[in-house]
Short mmCIF file of C-alpha atoms in Angstrom, two decimals:
data_model
loop_
_atom_site.label_atom_id
_atom_site.label_comp_id
_atom_site.label_asym_id
_atom_site.label_seq_id
_atom_site.Cartn_x
_atom_site.Cartn_y
_atom_site.Cartn_z
CA MET L 17 178.60 -35.64 23.49
CA VAL L 18 181.75 -34.07 22.23
CA GLU L 19 182.23 -32.18 25.46
CA SER L 20 181.54 -35.32 27.48
CA LEU L 21 183.93 -37.34 25.45
CA SER L 22 186.64 -34.69 25.76
CA GLY L 23 186.05 -34.71 29.49
CA ARG L 24 186.51 -38.47 29.70
CA LYS L 25 189.68 -38.27 27.62
CA ALA L 26 191.03 -35.52 29.82
CA GLN L 27 190.27 -37.53 32.95
CA ALA L 28 191.95 -40.53 31.50
CA ALA L 29 195.03 -38.45 30.64
CA ARG L 30 195.10 -37.13 34.21
CA ASN L 31 194.73 -40.66 35.63
CA ASP L 32 197.59 -41.89 33.41
CA GLY L 33 199.88 -39.08 34.66
CA LEU L 34 198.92 -39.86 38.31
CA ILE L 35 199.66 -43.54 37.70
CA LEU L 36 203.05 -43.02 36.14
CA ASP L 37 204.09 -40.51 38.78
CA ALA L 38 203.01 -42.91 41.53
CA ALA L 39 204.64 -45.88 39.87
CA ARG L 40 207.88 -44.06 39.59
CA ALA L 41 207.90 -43.23 43.31
CA VAL L 42 206.73 -46.71 44.40
CA PHE L 43 209.09 -48.77 42.29
CA LEU L 44 212.14 -46.53 42.87
CA ALA L 45 211.59 -47.15 46.60
CA ASP L 46 210.86 -50.83 46.13
CA PRO L 47 210.94 -52.56 42.71
CA GLY L 48 209.17 -55.53 44.23
CA ALA L 49 206.15 -53.55 45.41
CA PRO L 50 202.73 -54.81 44.27
CA ILE L 51 200.85 -52.92 41.63
CA SER L 52 198.14 -52.21 44.20
CA ALA L 53 200.52 -49.93 45.96
CA VAL L 54 200.74 -47.85 42.80
CA ALA L 55 196.91 -47.56 42.61
CA GLU L 56 196.71 -46.54 46.23
CA ARG L 57 199.39 -43.86 45.86
CA ALA L 58 197.84 -42.54 42.68
CA GLY L 59 194.38 -42.38 44.30
CA VAL L 60 192.73 -44.47 41.45
CA GLY L 61 190.93 -47.78 41.58
CA ILE L 62 192.85 -50.87 40.74
CA SER L 63 190.39 -51.55 37.80
CA ALA L 64 191.25 -48.19 36.29
CA LEU L 65 194.95 -48.99 36.55
CA TYR L 66 194.54 -52.41 34.98
CA ARG L 67 192.51 -50.99 32.12
CA ARG L 68 195.62 -48.85 31.19
CA TYR L 69 198.29 -51.28 32.23
CA PRO L 70 197.21 -54.91 32.26
CA SER L 71 200.24 -56.09 34.23
CA LYS L 72 203.05 -54.84 36.44
CA GLU L 73 205.56 -55.70 33.70
CA VAL L 74 203.74 -53.52 31.19
CA LEU L 75 203.76 -50.63 33.72
CA LEU L 76 207.41 -51.07 34.45
CA ARG L 77 208.29 -51.15 30.75
CA THR L 78 206.23 -48.11 30.07
CA LEU L 79 207.88 -46.28 33.00
CA CYS L 80 211.34 -47.03 31.80
CA HIS L 81 210.40 -46.08 28.25
CA GLU L 82 209.18 -42.69 29.47
CA GLY L 83 212.52 -42.23 31.19
CA LEU L 84 214.40 -43.09 28.00
CA ARG L 85 212.27 -40.66 25.98
CA THR L 86 213.04 -37.95 28.54
CA TYR L 87 216.87 -38.72 28.22
CA CYS L 88 216.53 -38.42 24.40
CA ALA L 89 214.61 -35.18 24.59
CA LEU L 90 217.16 -33.71 26.99
CA GLY L 91 219.98 -34.86 24.79
CA SER L 92 218.42 -33.40 21.64
CA ALA L 93 218.09 -30.09 23.32
CA ALA L 94 221.71 -30.24 24.44
CA LEU L 95 222.83 -30.81 20.85
CA GLU L 96 221.38 -27.43 20.02
CA VAL L 97 223.76 -25.65 22.30
CA ALA L 98 226.53 -24.10 20.21
CA ASP L 99 229.36 -24.82 22.73
CA GLY L 100 230.01 -28.56 22.82
CA TRP L 101 231.29 -28.54 26.37
CA ALA L 102 228.50 -26.44 27.73
CA GLY L 103 226.01 -28.73 25.87
CA LEU L 104 227.48 -31.88 27.49
CA VAL L 105 227.56 -30.38 31.02
CA GLY L 106 224.06 -28.93 30.61
CA PHE L 107 222.80 -32.34 29.48
CA LEU L 108 224.34 -34.11 32.52
CA GLU L 109 222.86 -31.49 34.84
CA SER L 110 219.39 -31.84 33.30
CA VAL L 111 219.39 -35.62 33.42
CA VAL L 112 220.45 -35.67 37.02
CA GLU L 113 217.84 -33.04 37.84
CA ALA L 114 215.17 -35.22 36.15
CA ASP L 115 216.46 -38.27 38.04
CA VAL L 116 216.21 -40.33 34.90
CA HIS L 117 219.05 -42.69 35.63
CA SER L 118 217.66 -44.01 38.85
CA LEU L 119 215.11 -45.92 36.77
CA THR L 120 217.93 -47.68 34.97
CA VAL L 121 219.65 -48.69 38.23
CA ARG L 122 216.50 -49.72 40.14
CA LEU L 123 214.33 -51.30 37.44
CA ALA L 124 216.76 -53.14 35.13
CA GLY L 125 215.90 -56.81 35.03
CA THR L 126 212.41 -56.38 36.47
CA PHE L 127 210.73 -56.62 33.04
CA ALA L 128 211.45 -58.00 29.61
CA PRO L 129 212.38 -55.21 27.20
CA ASP L 130 210.54 -55.32 23.85
CA ALA L 131 211.26 -54.09 20.35
CA ALA L 132 209.41 -50.86 20.90
CA LEU L 133 212.26 -49.66 23.12
CA LEU L 134 214.95 -50.23 20.54
CA PRO L 135 214.66 -46.99 18.42
CA ASP L 136 215.01 -44.87 21.54
CA VAL L 137 217.80 -47.00 22.82
CA TRP L 138 219.75 -46.49 19.58
CA ARG L 139 218.83 -42.80 19.60
CA ALA L 140 220.16 -42.42 23.14
CA GLY L 141 223.44 -44.00 22.14
CA GLU L 142 223.72 -41.75 19.14
CA ILE L 143 223.09 -38.67 21.26
CA ALA L 144 225.66 -39.63 23.84
CA THR L 145 228.24 -40.27 21.11
CA GLU L 146 227.62 -36.96 19.53
CA LEU L 147 227.60 -34.95 22.73
CA VAL L 148 230.94 -36.43 23.73
CA ARG L 149 232.40 -35.80 20.27
CA ARG L 150 231.34 -32.22 20.32
CA ALA L 151 232.80 -31.72 23.77
CA HIS L 152 236.15 -33.19 22.59
CA ASP L 153 236.06 -30.87 19.61
CA ALA L 154 235.59 -27.97 21.99
CA GLY L 155 238.88 -28.88 23.67
CA ARG L 156 237.40 -29.05 27.15
CA LEU L 157 236.77 -32.77 27.59
CA ARG L 158 239.69 -35.05 28.48
CA GLY L 159 240.74 -37.20 25.60
CA ASP L 160 240.27 -40.54 27.28
CA PHE L 161 236.61 -39.84 28.20
CA ALA L 162 234.31 -42.08 26.11
CA ALA L 163 230.58 -41.80 25.50
CA SER L 164 230.06 -44.99 27.56
CA ASP L 165 231.59 -43.15 30.54
CA LEU L 166 228.46 -40.98 30.72
CA GLY L 167 226.62 -43.94 32.25
CA LEU L 168 229.24 -44.19 35.06
CA VAL L 169 228.81 -40.48 35.82
CA LEU L 170 225.02 -40.65 35.97
CA GLU L 171 225.02 -43.85 38.01
CA ALA L 172 227.34 -42.26 40.54
CA CYS L 173 224.97 -39.38 40.90
CA SER L 174 221.81 -41.55 41.15
CA ALA L 175 223.52 -43.65 43.88
CA VAL L 176 223.28 -40.61 46.23
CA THR L 177 219.98 -41.13 48.12
CA LEU L 178 218.95 -39.77 51.42
CA PRO L 179 215.53 -39.74 53.21
CA ASP L 180 215.39 -35.98 52.68
CA PRO L 181 214.71 -35.43 48.93
CA VAL L 182 215.98 -31.80 49.12
CA ARG L 183 219.32 -32.88 50.53
CA THR L 184 219.44 -35.69 48.01
CA VAL L 185 219.11 -33.19 45.12
CA GLU L 186 221.82 -30.94 46.69
CA LEU L 187 224.32 -33.74 47.11
CA ARG L 188 223.65 -35.10 43.60
CA ARG L 189 224.38 -31.71 42.17
CA ARG L 190 227.57 -31.55 44.24
CA THR L 191 228.60 -35.04 43.19
CA LEU L 192 228.08 -34.09 39.47
CA ALA L 193 230.14 -30.90 39.93
CA LEU L 194 232.99 -32.96 41.34
CA LEU L 195 232.76 -35.50 38.50
CA VAL L 196 232.59 -32.74 35.80
CA ALA L 197 235.71 -31.20 37.24
CA GLY L 198 237.44 -34.58 36.66
CA MET L 199 236.12 -34.79 33.09
CA GLU L 200 238.07 -31.62 31.98
CA SER L 201 241.16 -32.04 29.87
CA VAL L 202 243.66 -31.95 32.70
CA GLY L 203 245.06 -34.43 35.10
CA PRO L 204 246.47 -37.97 34.96
CA GLU L 205 245.21 -40.67 32.63
CA LEU L 206 242.15 -42.57 33.79
CA PRO L 207 242.72 -46.10 35.13
CA GLY L 208 241.44 -48.92 32.96
CA PRO L 209 239.38 -48.77 29.76
CA PRO L 210 235.87 -47.25 29.52
CA PRO L 211 232.82 -49.56 29.61
CA ALA L 212 232.86 -51.76 26.57
CA PRO L 213 229.75 -51.90 24.30
CA GLY L 214 227.17 -54.08 25.87
CA GLU L 215 229.05 -54.51 29.11
CA PHE L 216 226.05 -53.53 31.19
CA ARG L 217 223.57 -55.25 28.92
CA GLY L 218 223.21 -58.17 31.32
CA ARG L 219 221.42 -56.03 33.84
CA TRP L 220 218.44 -55.89 31.41
CA GLU L 221 218.07 -59.69 31.25
CA TYR L 222 214.60 -60.31 32.70
CA ARG L 223 214.97 -62.11 36.05
CA GLY L 224 211.29 -63.18 36.29
CA LYS L 225 208.44 -61.91 38.36
CA ARG L 226 209.10 -60.52 41.82
#
């Protein structure tokens, strides 16, 4: 019975991974896609999907929370890098490689955030602030670059999307390299102020079912 139970748990874990991977692909392509498209792509029955995620909104919220956790994990690893500038650049590279920010751009407003997200939201903000502080202390990051500017950099990279996924990755890396070159402590002052606290918060206001 123990072996059988372990087998069922292992299968459930595999199904959950398949569902989340499929949901990411489906909803990044079309946030308005039906949940049945996720089940079809994952190769699981719709009943199996609904047992784990009782609604599309729950699935979307889980998907974004997983992306947020990935962002925090990558940021925590970057804080372990002794050189503040190298840590910040490495963090940006890893986030772009993981394509975490595309979830923010595509799925914002498609579900109602809940309190379970808040600790990781706060943690993400703390990580961004500390990474930027350390890069400033290292003397490599331009003085007028703020932690909130990280979102602009990541959104610019995630906006590069082509039908060819390999080429998309190549051009996102190139875009980030160009942006990083502009982040160094040389050149003219940046135009306008950085994003204000909460300036992008409106995107997360739930716009109802699609």
